[in-house]
Amino acid sequence: HDSLPLFFEKNSAISNVLSFPSKIEYSKSFDYKSRKVPAIFITNSGNNNIVITNLLGEILVKIGSKMGGFKDGSFEEASFNSPGGLLYDGEKLYVSDTGNNALREINFETKKVTTLIGSGKRGGIVKKNSIGSRDFDLASPSDIEFFPDLKNIVIANSGTHQLLKYNVKNREISVLAGDGSDGAVDGKYPN
């Protein structure tokens, strides 16, 4: 005659639920607790953090405070604003921090998040080569990819309708394609 207590499994794992996951990256060899394991990196945009899981969906690491912001530091204190694309290369994970108009680096050796490019302000159309720093602002970078090699990151700078190339070693930014105009016009590089 007494009502039974209801217990939903989802309530026990509420902190593990993703909120607007936008991009993923996979590695078959991620260093976790002194061993190499397959891992999936997820930009958990709604919670402003990065979640790393094993192939069963168990959370290995969370990076970011869940509070939207623009702060470098340890995995727990760093903050993002609608993170987008991801790139993994050994001990580093690169993040296009869309809401902060920045390119960020997560270093698994030092367990720190640092900003490579961007001050948090929205940048304008890129017309000439420049050195990437916290003074150089991107415009809603939505995705990233290595091209033509692991020394260069192509940034989809969505706010200016351009593809930018960032040389990781010398920190130089150049226009790969696009003059900043909206549209779908074929033509010679870089327009």
GROMACS .gro file of C-alpha atoms in nm:
model
  191
    1HIS     CA    1   0.000   0.000   0.000
    2ASP     CA    2   0.299   0.231   0.040
    3SER     CA    3   0.439   0.405  -0.267
    4LEU     CA    4   0.772   0.276  -0.386
    5PRO     CA    5   1.063   0.522  -0.400
    6LEU     CA    6   1.148   0.593  -0.760
    7PHE     CA    7   1.512   0.611  -0.857
    8PHE     CA    8   1.611   0.707  -1.208
    9GLU     CA    9   1.956   0.608  -1.330
   10LYS     CA   10   1.989   0.942  -1.511
   11ASN     CA   11   1.977   1.124  -1.176
   12SER     CA   12   2.284   0.941  -1.050
   13ALA     CA   13   2.486   1.046  -1.354
   14ILE     CA   14   2.349   1.397  -1.397
   15SER     CA   15   2.695   1.553  -1.394
   16ASN     CA   16   2.792   1.327  -1.683
   17VAL     CA   17   2.518   1.450  -1.918
   18LEU     CA   18   2.644   1.656  -2.210
   19SER     CA   19   2.496   1.994  -2.294
   20PHE     CA   20   2.511   2.092  -2.661
   21PRO     CA   21   2.813   1.882  -2.760
   22SER     CA   22   2.936   2.035  -3.084
   23LYS     CA   23   3.259   1.869  -3.204
   24ILE     CA   24   3.455   1.553  -3.135
   25GLU     CA   25   3.810   1.431  -3.184
   26TYR     CA   26   3.932   1.073  -3.148
   27SER     CA   27   4.268   0.931  -3.043
   28LYS     CA   28   4.354   0.565  -3.022
   29SER     CA   29   4.646   0.650  -2.792
   30PHE     CA   30   4.568   0.894  -2.508
   31ASP     CA   31   4.789   0.888  -2.197
   32TYR     CA   32   4.565   0.816  -1.899
   33LYS     CA   33   4.694   0.691  -1.563
   34SER     CA   34   5.026   0.571  -1.706
   35ARG     CA   35   4.875   0.379  -1.995
   36LYS     CA   36   4.761   0.449  -2.349
   37VAL     CA   37   4.386   0.420  -2.406
   38PRO     CA   38   4.148   0.510  -2.690
   39ALA     CA   39   3.969   0.836  -2.611
   40ILE     CA   40   3.701   1.067  -2.745
   41PHE     CA   41   3.742   1.442  -2.689
   42ILE     CA   42   3.412   1.635  -2.685
   43THR     CA   43   3.349   2.009  -2.686
   44ASN     CA   44   3.065   2.036  -2.439
   45SER     CA   45   2.959   2.380  -2.560
   46GLY     CA   46   2.655   2.424  -2.335
   47ASN     CA   47   2.868   2.367  -2.025
   48ASN     CA   48   3.168   2.561  -2.163
   49ASN     CA   49   3.409   2.274  -2.109
   50ILE     CA   50   3.591   1.986  -2.275
   51VAL     CA   51   3.504   1.628  -2.179
   52ILE     CA   52   3.731   1.332  -2.251
   53THR     CA   53   3.575   0.985  -2.238
   54ASN     CA   54   3.678   0.629  -2.306
   55LEU     CA   55   3.494   0.430  -2.572
   56LEU     CA   56   3.233   0.319  -2.318
   57GLY     CA   57   3.142   0.680  -2.242
   58GLU     CA   58   3.304   0.690  -1.899
   59ILE     CA   59   3.449   1.031  -1.826
   60LEU     CA   60   3.827   1.033  -1.794
   61VAL     CA   61   3.893   1.407  -1.770
   62LYS     CA   62   3.692   1.731  -1.765
   63ILE     CA   63   3.863   2.055  -1.860
   64GLY     CA   64   3.704   2.387  -1.776
   65SER     CA   65   3.515   2.531  -1.484
   66LYS     CA   66   3.170   2.502  -1.653
   67MET     CA   67   3.134   2.876  -1.601
   68GLY     CA   68   3.153   3.066  -1.929
   69GLY     CA   69   3.458   3.290  -1.930
   70PHE     CA   70   3.805   3.348  -2.065
   71LYS     CA   71   4.066   3.230  -1.818
   72ASP     CA   72   4.386   3.030  -1.859
   73GLY     CA   73   4.518   2.801  -1.586
   74SER     CA   74   4.472   2.452  -1.449
   75PHE     CA   75   4.211   2.216  -1.589
   76GLU     CA   76   3.972   2.306  -1.305
   77GLU     CA   77   4.013   2.685  -1.311
   78ALA     CA   78   4.035   2.748  -1.687
   79SER     CA   79   3.721   2.870  -1.860
   80PHE     CA   80   3.589   2.865  -2.216
   81ASN     CA   81   3.297   3.028  -2.399
   82SER     CA   82   3.117   2.794  -2.641
   83PRO     CA   83   3.422   2.593  -2.745
   84GLY     CA   84   3.416   2.458  -3.101
   85GLY     CA   85   3.664   2.251  -3.300
   86LEU     CA   86   3.928   2.021  -3.153
   87LEU     CA   87   4.266   1.887  -3.269
   88TYR     CA   88   4.473   1.634  -3.075
   89ASP     CA   89   4.845   1.585  -3.127
   90GLY     CA   90   5.023   1.381  -2.862
   91GLU     CA   91   5.039   1.582  -2.541
   92LYS     CA   92   4.837   1.878  -2.671
   93LEU     CA   93   4.474   1.942  -2.757
   94TYR     CA   94   4.395   2.257  -2.956
   95VAL     CA   95   4.052   2.420  -2.913
   96SER     CA   96   3.880   2.684  -3.125
   97ASP     CA   97   3.716   2.882  -2.845
   98THR     CA   98   3.437   3.026  -3.058
   99GLY     CA   99   3.273   3.258  -2.803
  100ASN     CA  100   3.608   3.400  -2.695
  101ASN     CA  101   3.735   3.447  -3.054
  102ALA     CA  102   4.049   3.257  -2.960
  103LEU     CA  103   4.266   2.954  -3.025
  104ARG     CA  104   4.352   2.772  -2.701
  105GLU     CA  105   4.599   2.496  -2.616
  106ILE     CA  106   4.546   2.225  -2.356
  107ASN     CA  107   4.877   2.074  -2.248
  108PHE     CA  108   4.837   1.731  -2.085
  109GLU     CA  109   5.197   1.727  -1.966
  110THR     CA  110   5.166   2.049  -1.762
  111LYS     CA  111   4.787   2.011  -1.710
  112LYS     CA  112   4.737   2.375  -1.812
  113VAL     CA  113   4.520   2.566  -2.058
  114THR     CA  114   4.683   2.860  -2.238
  115THR     CA  115   4.567   3.102  -2.504
  116LEU     CA  116   4.767   3.101  -2.828
  117ILE     CA  117   4.565   3.363  -3.016
  118GLY     CA  118   4.301   3.610  -2.898
  119SER     CA  119   4.212   3.856  -2.624
  120GLY     CA  120   3.844   3.769  -2.608
  121LYS     CA  121   3.734   4.047  -2.844
  122ARG     CA  122   3.598   3.986  -3.193
  123GLY     CA  123   3.851   4.052  -3.468
  124GLY     CA  124   3.799   4.179  -3.820
  125ILE     CA  125   3.894   4.066  -4.169
  126VAL     CA  126   4.253   3.945  -4.194
  127LYS     CA  127   4.433   4.104  -4.489
  128LYS     CA  128   4.803   4.038  -4.422
  129ASN     CA  129   5.030   3.799  -4.237
  130SER     CA  130   5.068   3.863  -3.868
  131ILE     CA  131   5.218   3.709  -3.556
  132GLY     CA  132   4.955   3.528  -3.352
  133SER     CA  133   4.935   3.645  -2.993
  134ARG     CA  134   4.683   3.746  -2.730
  135ASP     CA  135   4.662   4.080  -2.915
  136PHE     CA  136   4.544   3.920  -3.241
  137ASP     CA  137   4.171   3.852  -3.236
  138LEU     CA  138   3.990   3.589  -3.438
  139ALA     CA  139   3.623   3.619  -3.536
  140SER     CA  140   3.409   3.326  -3.418
  141PRO     CA  141   3.656   3.046  -3.502
  142SER     CA  142   3.425   2.748  -3.544
  143ASP     CA  143   3.661   2.466  -3.641
  144ILE     CA  144   4.027   2.375  -3.685
  145GLU     CA  145   4.229   2.116  -3.875
  146PHE     CA  146   4.594   2.033  -3.939
  147PHE     CA  147   4.696   2.122  -4.297
  148PRO     CA  148   4.922   2.054  -4.483
  149ASP     CA  149   5.107   1.901  -4.184
  150LEU     CA  150   5.108   1.893  -3.804
  151LYS     CA  151   5.301   2.223  -3.794
  152ASN     CA  152   5.010   2.421  -3.939
  153ILE     CA  153   4.655   2.464  -3.813
  154VAL     CA  154   4.383   2.587  -4.048
  155ILE     CA  155   4.122   2.795  -3.865
  156ALA     CA  156   3.768   2.838  -3.998
  157ASN     CA  157   3.735   3.205  -3.900
  158SER     CA  158   3.359   3.203  -3.950
  159GLY     CA  159   3.298   3.564  -3.851
  160THR     CA  160   3.504   3.690  -4.146
  161HIS     CA  161   3.427   3.407  -4.392
  162GLN     CA  162   3.797   3.319  -4.414
  163LEU     CA  163   4.027   3.022  -4.369
  164LEU     CA  164   4.339   3.122  -4.181
  165LYS     CA  165   4.660   2.924  -4.142
  166TYR     CA  166   4.847   2.932  -3.810
  167ASN     CA  167   5.206   2.805  -3.805
  168VAL     CA  168   5.248   2.653  -3.459
  169LYS     CA  169   5.627   2.688  -3.452
  170ASN     CA  170   5.673   3.050  -3.562
  171ARG     CA  171   5.320   3.161  -3.452
  172GLU     CA  172   5.254   3.329  -3.787
  173ILE     CA  173   4.897   3.372  -3.912
  174SER     CA  174   4.825   3.402  -4.283
  175VAL     CA  175   4.517   3.396  -4.504
  176LEU     CA  176   4.467   3.058  -4.668
  177ALA     CA  177   4.142   3.147  -4.848
  178GLY     CA  178   3.878   3.417  -4.853
  179ASP     CA  179   3.883   3.795  -4.872
  180GLY     CA  180   3.617   3.843  -4.604
  181SER     CA  181   3.322   3.870  -4.840
  182ASP     CA  182   3.012   3.659  -4.778
  183GLY     CA  183   2.926   3.428  -5.066
  184ALA     CA  184   3.031   3.127  -5.270
  185VAL     CA  185   3.258   3.267  -5.539
  186ASP     CA  186   3.525   3.056  -5.707
  187GLY     CA  187   3.847   3.220  -5.811
  188LYS     CA  188   4.219   3.249  -5.759
  189TYR     CA  189   4.380   3.237  -5.419
  190PRO     CA  190   4.318   3.403  -5.176
  191ASN     CA  191   3.981   3.533  -5.299
   0.00000   0.00000   0.00000
